[in-house]
Amino acid sequence: GAVVSQHPSWVICKSGTSVKIECRSLDFQATTMFWYRQFPKQSLMLMATSNEGSKATYEQGVEKDKFLINHASLTLSTLTVTSAHPEDSSFYICSARGTRTVSNEKLFFGSGTQLSVL
Amino acid sequence: RKEVEQDPGPFNVPEGATVAFNCTYSNSASQSFFWYRQDCRKEPKLLMSVYSSGNEDGRFTAQLNRASQYISLLIRDSKLSDSATYLCVGLRMDSSYKLIFGSGTRLLVRP
């Protein structure tokens, strides 16, 4: 089945540094990539939606200059948390929608990245 | 009010028990619904889609009531491996394609 590879699985960084998270679709073309954030015991909250070759659409309350999303190819999307602070510590997860899922609501999730900012 | 609401639990049940989870949604723009299972710090995994006619997959039965905006999941003969968080999810395909996640119901199955 379709696989989305997300790296790194976990990262610990100092406050003020930037962290890049990658999601790759391994056997399909991801026309749309969704980025979510999940705090402990809370639901996955959509941060932004990106379509290949276009600027990402951010949800209300998500700072686009802080969470940089790049979706330059149909198999790779990245999320960069710039100038990370302890309150950015969270579980970040991507999900991909490919061309063959147009009539199928199924999304394919990456395995998630646990970010801890000291 | 959250768009998809669930009882957070936890539900602590013995092996073999039957357990039911409920979920309500407030936005009628949600067209499709799903139950996902999420283990701690793992990605959500699709458990099953939910239809008005009800659907069953082994020990799992899901039901959607659009009039009441209510979704249910029934798990029969609980196994230890069923311990996880169960997420109720709505899909909106109006002006955008968006999955709306509930905060999840935690299930603990004890020996």
Tab-separated table of C-alpha atoms in Angstrom:
chain	number	residue	atom	x	y	z
A	1	GLY	CA	0.000	0.000	0.000
A	2	ALA	CA	0.863	3.642	-0.171
A	3	VAL	CA	3.529	4.752	2.271
A	4	VAL	CA	4.481	8.147	3.597
A	5	SER	CA	7.899	8.320	5.168
A	6	GLN	CA	8.362	11.032	7.797
A	7	HIS	CA	11.705	12.021	9.324
A	8	PRO	CA	12.940	12.526	11.910
A	9	SER	CA	10.826	10.486	14.325
A	10	TRP	CA	11.875	12.632	17.200
A	11	VAL	CA	14.063	15.656	17.694
A	12	ILE	CA	15.312	17.590	20.678
A	13	CYS	CA	16.586	21.081	20.042
A	14	LYS	CA	17.549	24.242	21.851
A	15	SER	CA	15.209	27.186	21.975
A	16	GLY	CA	15.775	29.533	19.059
A	17	THR	CA	16.932	26.923	16.575
A	18	SER	CA	15.061	25.791	13.487
A	19	VAL	CA	13.911	22.261	12.844
A	20	LYS	CA	13.003	20.729	9.497
A	21	ILE	CA	10.618	17.796	9.192
A	22	GLU	CA	10.350	15.874	5.916
A	23	CYS	CA	7.564	13.793	4.504
A	24	ARG	CA	8.047	11.706	1.401
A	25	SER	CA	5.447	9.729	-0.480
A	26	LEU	CA	7.251	6.579	-1.505
A	27	ASP	CA	5.055	4.983	-4.140
A	28	PHE	CA	2.550	7.589	-5.196
A	29	GLN	CA	2.377	11.236	-6.093
A	30	ALA	CA	1.161	13.374	-3.241
A	31	THR	CA	-0.718	16.235	-4.833
A	32	THR	CA	-1.809	17.522	-1.455
A	33	MET	CA	-0.012	17.337	1.870
A	34	PHE	CA	-1.606	18.143	5.197
A	35	TRP	CA	0.388	19.066	8.272
A	36	TYR	CA	-1.052	18.469	11.723
A	37	ARG	CA	0.044	19.169	15.251
A	38	GLN	CA	-1.081	17.206	18.274
A	39	PHE	CA	-0.552	18.231	21.881
A	40	PRO	CA	-0.845	15.574	24.610
A	41	LYS	CA	-4.389	14.284	25.078
A	42	GLN	CA	-5.688	16.583	22.373
A	43	SER	CA	-6.886	16.039	18.847
A	44	LEU	CA	-4.856	16.427	15.703
A	45	MET	CA	-5.153	20.033	14.646
A	46	LEU	CA	-4.666	20.905	11.012
A	47	MET	CA	-1.953	23.517	10.628
A	48	ALA	CA	-1.795	23.916	6.883
A	49	THR	CA	-2.596	22.372	3.545
A	50	SER	CA	-0.119	22.456	0.705
A	51	ASN	CA	-0.577	21.611	-2.926
A	52	GLU	CA	2.442	20.784	-5.034
A	53	GLY	CA	3.923	23.891	-6.557
A	54	SER	CA	1.634	26.282	-4.684
A	55	LYS	CA	1.864	28.260	-1.498
A	56	ALA	CA	0.480	26.528	1.537
A	57	THR	CA	-2.876	27.506	2.998
A	58	TYR	CA	-2.601	28.014	6.742
A	59	GLU	CA	-5.349	27.515	9.283
A	60	GLN	CA	-6.407	30.402	11.445
A	61	GLY	CA	-3.981	31.055	14.259
A	62	VAL	CA	-1.018	29.313	12.619
A	63	GLU	CA	1.868	31.662	11.845
A	64	LYS	CA	3.038	31.106	8.302
A	65	ASP	CA	6.371	32.805	8.955
A	66	LYS	CA	7.063	30.488	11.841
A	67	PHE	CA	5.953	27.249	10.234
A	68	LEU	CA	7.427	27.224	6.749
A	69	ILE	CA	5.982	24.643	4.409
A	70	ASN	CA	7.526	23.652	1.130
A	71	HIS	CA	5.921	21.259	-1.327
A	72	ALA	CA	8.161	21.657	-4.323
A	73	SER	CA	7.706	18.157	-5.717
A	74	LEU	CA	4.980	15.543	-5.844
A	75	THR	CA	6.895	13.275	-3.488
A	76	LEU	CA	8.344	15.634	-0.904
A	77	SER	CA	6.954	18.181	1.507
A	78	THR	CA	8.801	19.813	4.379
A	79	LEU	CA	7.753	21.694	7.479
A	80	THR	CA	10.323	23.955	9.097
A	81	VAL	CA	9.690	25.211	12.601
A	82	THR	CA	11.703	28.418	12.755
A	83	SER	CA	13.074	29.831	16.002
A	84	ALA	CA	11.509	27.040	17.980
A	85	HIS	CA	10.368	27.683	21.526
A	86	PRO	CA	9.283	25.273	24.274
A	87	GLU	CA	5.616	25.927	23.484
A	88	ASP	CA	6.247	24.493	20.003
A	89	SER	CA	7.011	21.119	21.575
A	90	SER	CA	4.421	18.809	20.099
A	91	PHE	CA	3.780	15.822	17.863
A	92	TYR	CA	3.831	16.873	14.216
A	93	ILE	CA	2.397	14.609	11.580
A	94	CYS	CA	1.841	14.831	7.856
A	95	SER	CA	-0.706	13.136	5.686
A	96	ALA	CA	-0.810	12.884	1.944
A	97	ARG	CA	-3.546	12.733	-0.601
A	98	GLY	CA	-2.630	11.420	-3.992
A	99	THR	CA	-4.185	11.563	-7.409
A	100	ARG	CA	-5.622	8.107	-7.055
A	101	THR	CA	-7.486	9.090	-3.908
A	102	VAL	CA	-9.688	11.645	-5.616
A	103	SER	CA	-12.704	9.425	-5.214
A	104	ASN	CA	-11.391	7.840	-2.074
A	105	GLU	CA	-11.284	9.791	1.126
A	106	LYS	CA	-8.377	7.851	2.478
A	107	LEU	CA	-5.293	9.762	3.444
A	108	PHE	CA	-1.892	8.274	4.126
A	109	PHE	CA	-0.173	9.386	7.278
A	110	GLY	CA	3.475	9.752	8.081
A	111	SER	CA	4.649	8.203	11.328
A	112	GLY	CA	4.946	11.557	13.082
A	113	THR	CA	7.712	13.624	14.612
A	114	GLN	CA	7.923	14.323	18.322
A	115	LEU	CA	9.565	17.707	18.787
A	116	SER	CA	10.930	18.720	22.163
A	117	VAL	CA	12.325	22.224	22.509
A	118	LEU	CA	14.478	22.833	25.561
B	1	ARG	CA	-17.999	24.099	20.777
B	2	LYS	CA	-15.683	21.636	19.021
B	3	GLU	CA	-16.779	20.486	15.600
B	4	VAL	CA	-16.318	16.823	16.543
B	5	GLU	CA	-16.771	15.907	20.189
B	6	GLN	CA	-15.954	12.721	21.994
B	7	ASP	CA	-15.932	11.503	25.578
B	8	PRO	CA	-12.211	11.374	26.414
B	9	GLY	CA	-12.610	8.348	28.688
B	10	PRO	CA	-10.668	6.384	29.625
B	11	PHE	CA	-12.865	3.358	29.292
B	12	ASN	CA	-11.352	0.600	31.407
B	13	VAL	CA	-12.871	-2.758	30.515
B	14	PRO	CA	-11.988	-6.422	31.032
B	15	GLU	CA	-11.008	-8.641	28.152
B	16	GLY	CA	-14.059	-9.969	26.363
B	17	ALA	CA	-16.256	-7.002	27.237
B	18	THR	CA	-18.338	-5.034	24.772
B	19	VAL	CA	-17.679	-1.314	24.743
B	20	ALA	CA	-19.357	1.532	22.874
B	21	PHE	CA	-17.990	4.938	21.972
B	22	ASN	CA	-20.052	7.903	20.918
B	23	CYS	CA	-19.240	10.975	18.952
B	24	THR	CA	-21.250	14.034	17.954
B	25	TYR	CA	-20.551	16.532	15.236
B	26	SER	CA	-21.826	20.055	14.823
B	27	ASN	CA	-21.066	20.925	11.218
B	28	SER	CA	-23.444	19.412	8.705
B	29	ALA	CA	-20.864	20.196	6.029
B	30	SER	CA	-19.045	17.063	7.094
B	31	GLN	CA	-19.964	14.514	4.481
B	32	SER	CA	-18.115	11.382	5.477
B	33	PHE	CA	-17.044	9.970	8.779
B	34	PHE	CA	-14.427	7.570	9.963
B	35	TRP	CA	-13.069	5.932	13.049
B	36	TYR	CA	-9.305	5.955	13.394
B	37	ARG	CA	-7.204	4.217	15.971
B	38	GLN	CA	-4.139	5.908	17.415
B	39	ASP	CA	-1.528	4.345	19.641
B	40	CYS	CA	0.587	6.553	21.842
B	41	ARG	CA	2.801	8.864	19.753
B	42	LYS	CA	2.009	6.992	16.578
B	43	GLU	CA	0.165	8.002	13.467
B	44	PRO	CA	-3.602	7.464	13.306
B	45	LYS	CA	-4.656	4.362	11.419
B	46	LEU	CA	-7.969	4.053	9.653
B	47	LEU	CA	-10.198	1.585	11.424
B	48	MET	CA	-13.334	1.894	9.354
B	49	SER	CA	-15.594	4.239	7.482
B	50	VAL	CA	-19.011	4.997	8.921
B	51	TYR	CA	-22.249	4.837	6.943
B	52	SER	CA	-25.859	5.620	7.745
B	53	SER	CA	-26.749	2.031	6.995
B	54	GLY	CA	-24.229	0.895	9.560
B	55	ASN	CA	-21.249	-1.254	8.813
B	56	GLU	CA	-19.479	-4.069	10.496
B	57	ASP	CA	-15.918	-5.302	10.293
B	58	GLY	CA	-15.324	-8.309	12.465
B	59	ARG	CA	-15.756	-7.277	16.076
B	60	PHE	CA	-16.251	-3.622	15.146
B	61	THR	CA	-19.561	-2.017	14.226
B	62	ALA	CA	-19.995	1.631	13.285
B	63	GLN	CA	-23.153	3.638	12.817
B	64	LEU	CA	-23.954	7.138	11.603
B	65	ASN	CA	-27.162	8.998	12.429
B	66	ARG	CA	-27.245	12.154	10.346
B	67	ALA	CA	-30.479	13.413	11.867
B	68	SER	CA	-28.943	13.381	15.336
B	69	GLN	CA	-25.420	14.154	14.092
B	70	TYR	CA	-24.228	11.199	16.081
B	71	ILE	CA	-21.682	8.503	15.340
B	72	SER	CA	-20.990	5.340	17.276
B	73	LEU	CA	-18.427	2.576	17.428
B	74	LEU	CA	-19.095	-0.753	19.100
B	75	ILE	CA	-16.314	-3.155	19.933
B	76	ARG	CA	-17.302	-6.689	20.878
B	77	ASP	CA	-15.158	-9.264	22.648
B	78	SER	CA	-12.458	-6.729	23.527
B	79	LYS	CA	-8.852	-7.828	23.205
B	80	LEU	CA	-5.837	-6.479	25.057
B	81	SER	CA	-4.565	-5.256	21.712
B	82	ASP	CA	-7.618	-3.029	21.334
B	83	SER	CA	-6.156	-0.695	23.971
B	84	ALA	CA	-5.629	2.580	22.145
B	85	THR	CA	-7.227	5.952	21.526
B	86	TYR	CA	-10.128	5.941	19.093
B	87	LEU	CA	-10.574	9.060	17.018
B	88	CYS	CA	-13.858	10.092	15.478
B	89	VAL	CA	-13.151	11.955	12.248
B	90	GLY	CA	-15.301	13.939	9.865
B	91	LEU	CA	-14.393	14.819	6.305
B	92	ARG	CA	-15.427	18.130	4.833
B	93	MET	CA	-15.296	18.542	1.101
B	94	ASP	CA	-17.030	21.876	0.696
B	95	SER	CA	-14.603	24.620	-0.260
B	96	SER	CA	-11.687	22.508	0.863
B	97	TYR	CA	-10.792	18.943	1.619
B	98	LYS	CA	-10.310	18.689	5.358
B	99	LEU	CA	-10.327	15.979	8.003
B	100	ILE	CA	-11.694	17.160	11.345
B	101	PHE	CA	-10.480	15.040	14.252
B	102	GLY	CA	-12.149	14.534	17.583
B	103	SER	CA	-9.846	14.536	20.588
B	104	GLY	CA	-10.227	10.796	20.965
B	105	THR	CA	-11.571	8.288	23.432
B	106	ARG	CA	-9.030	6.231	25.301
B	107	LEU	CA	-9.692	2.527	25.760
B	108	LEU	CA	-7.847	0.340	28.233
B	109	VAL	CA	-8.542	-3.375	28.061
B	110	ARG	CA	-7.308	-5.246	31.123
B	111	PRO	CA	-6.622	-8.979	31.450
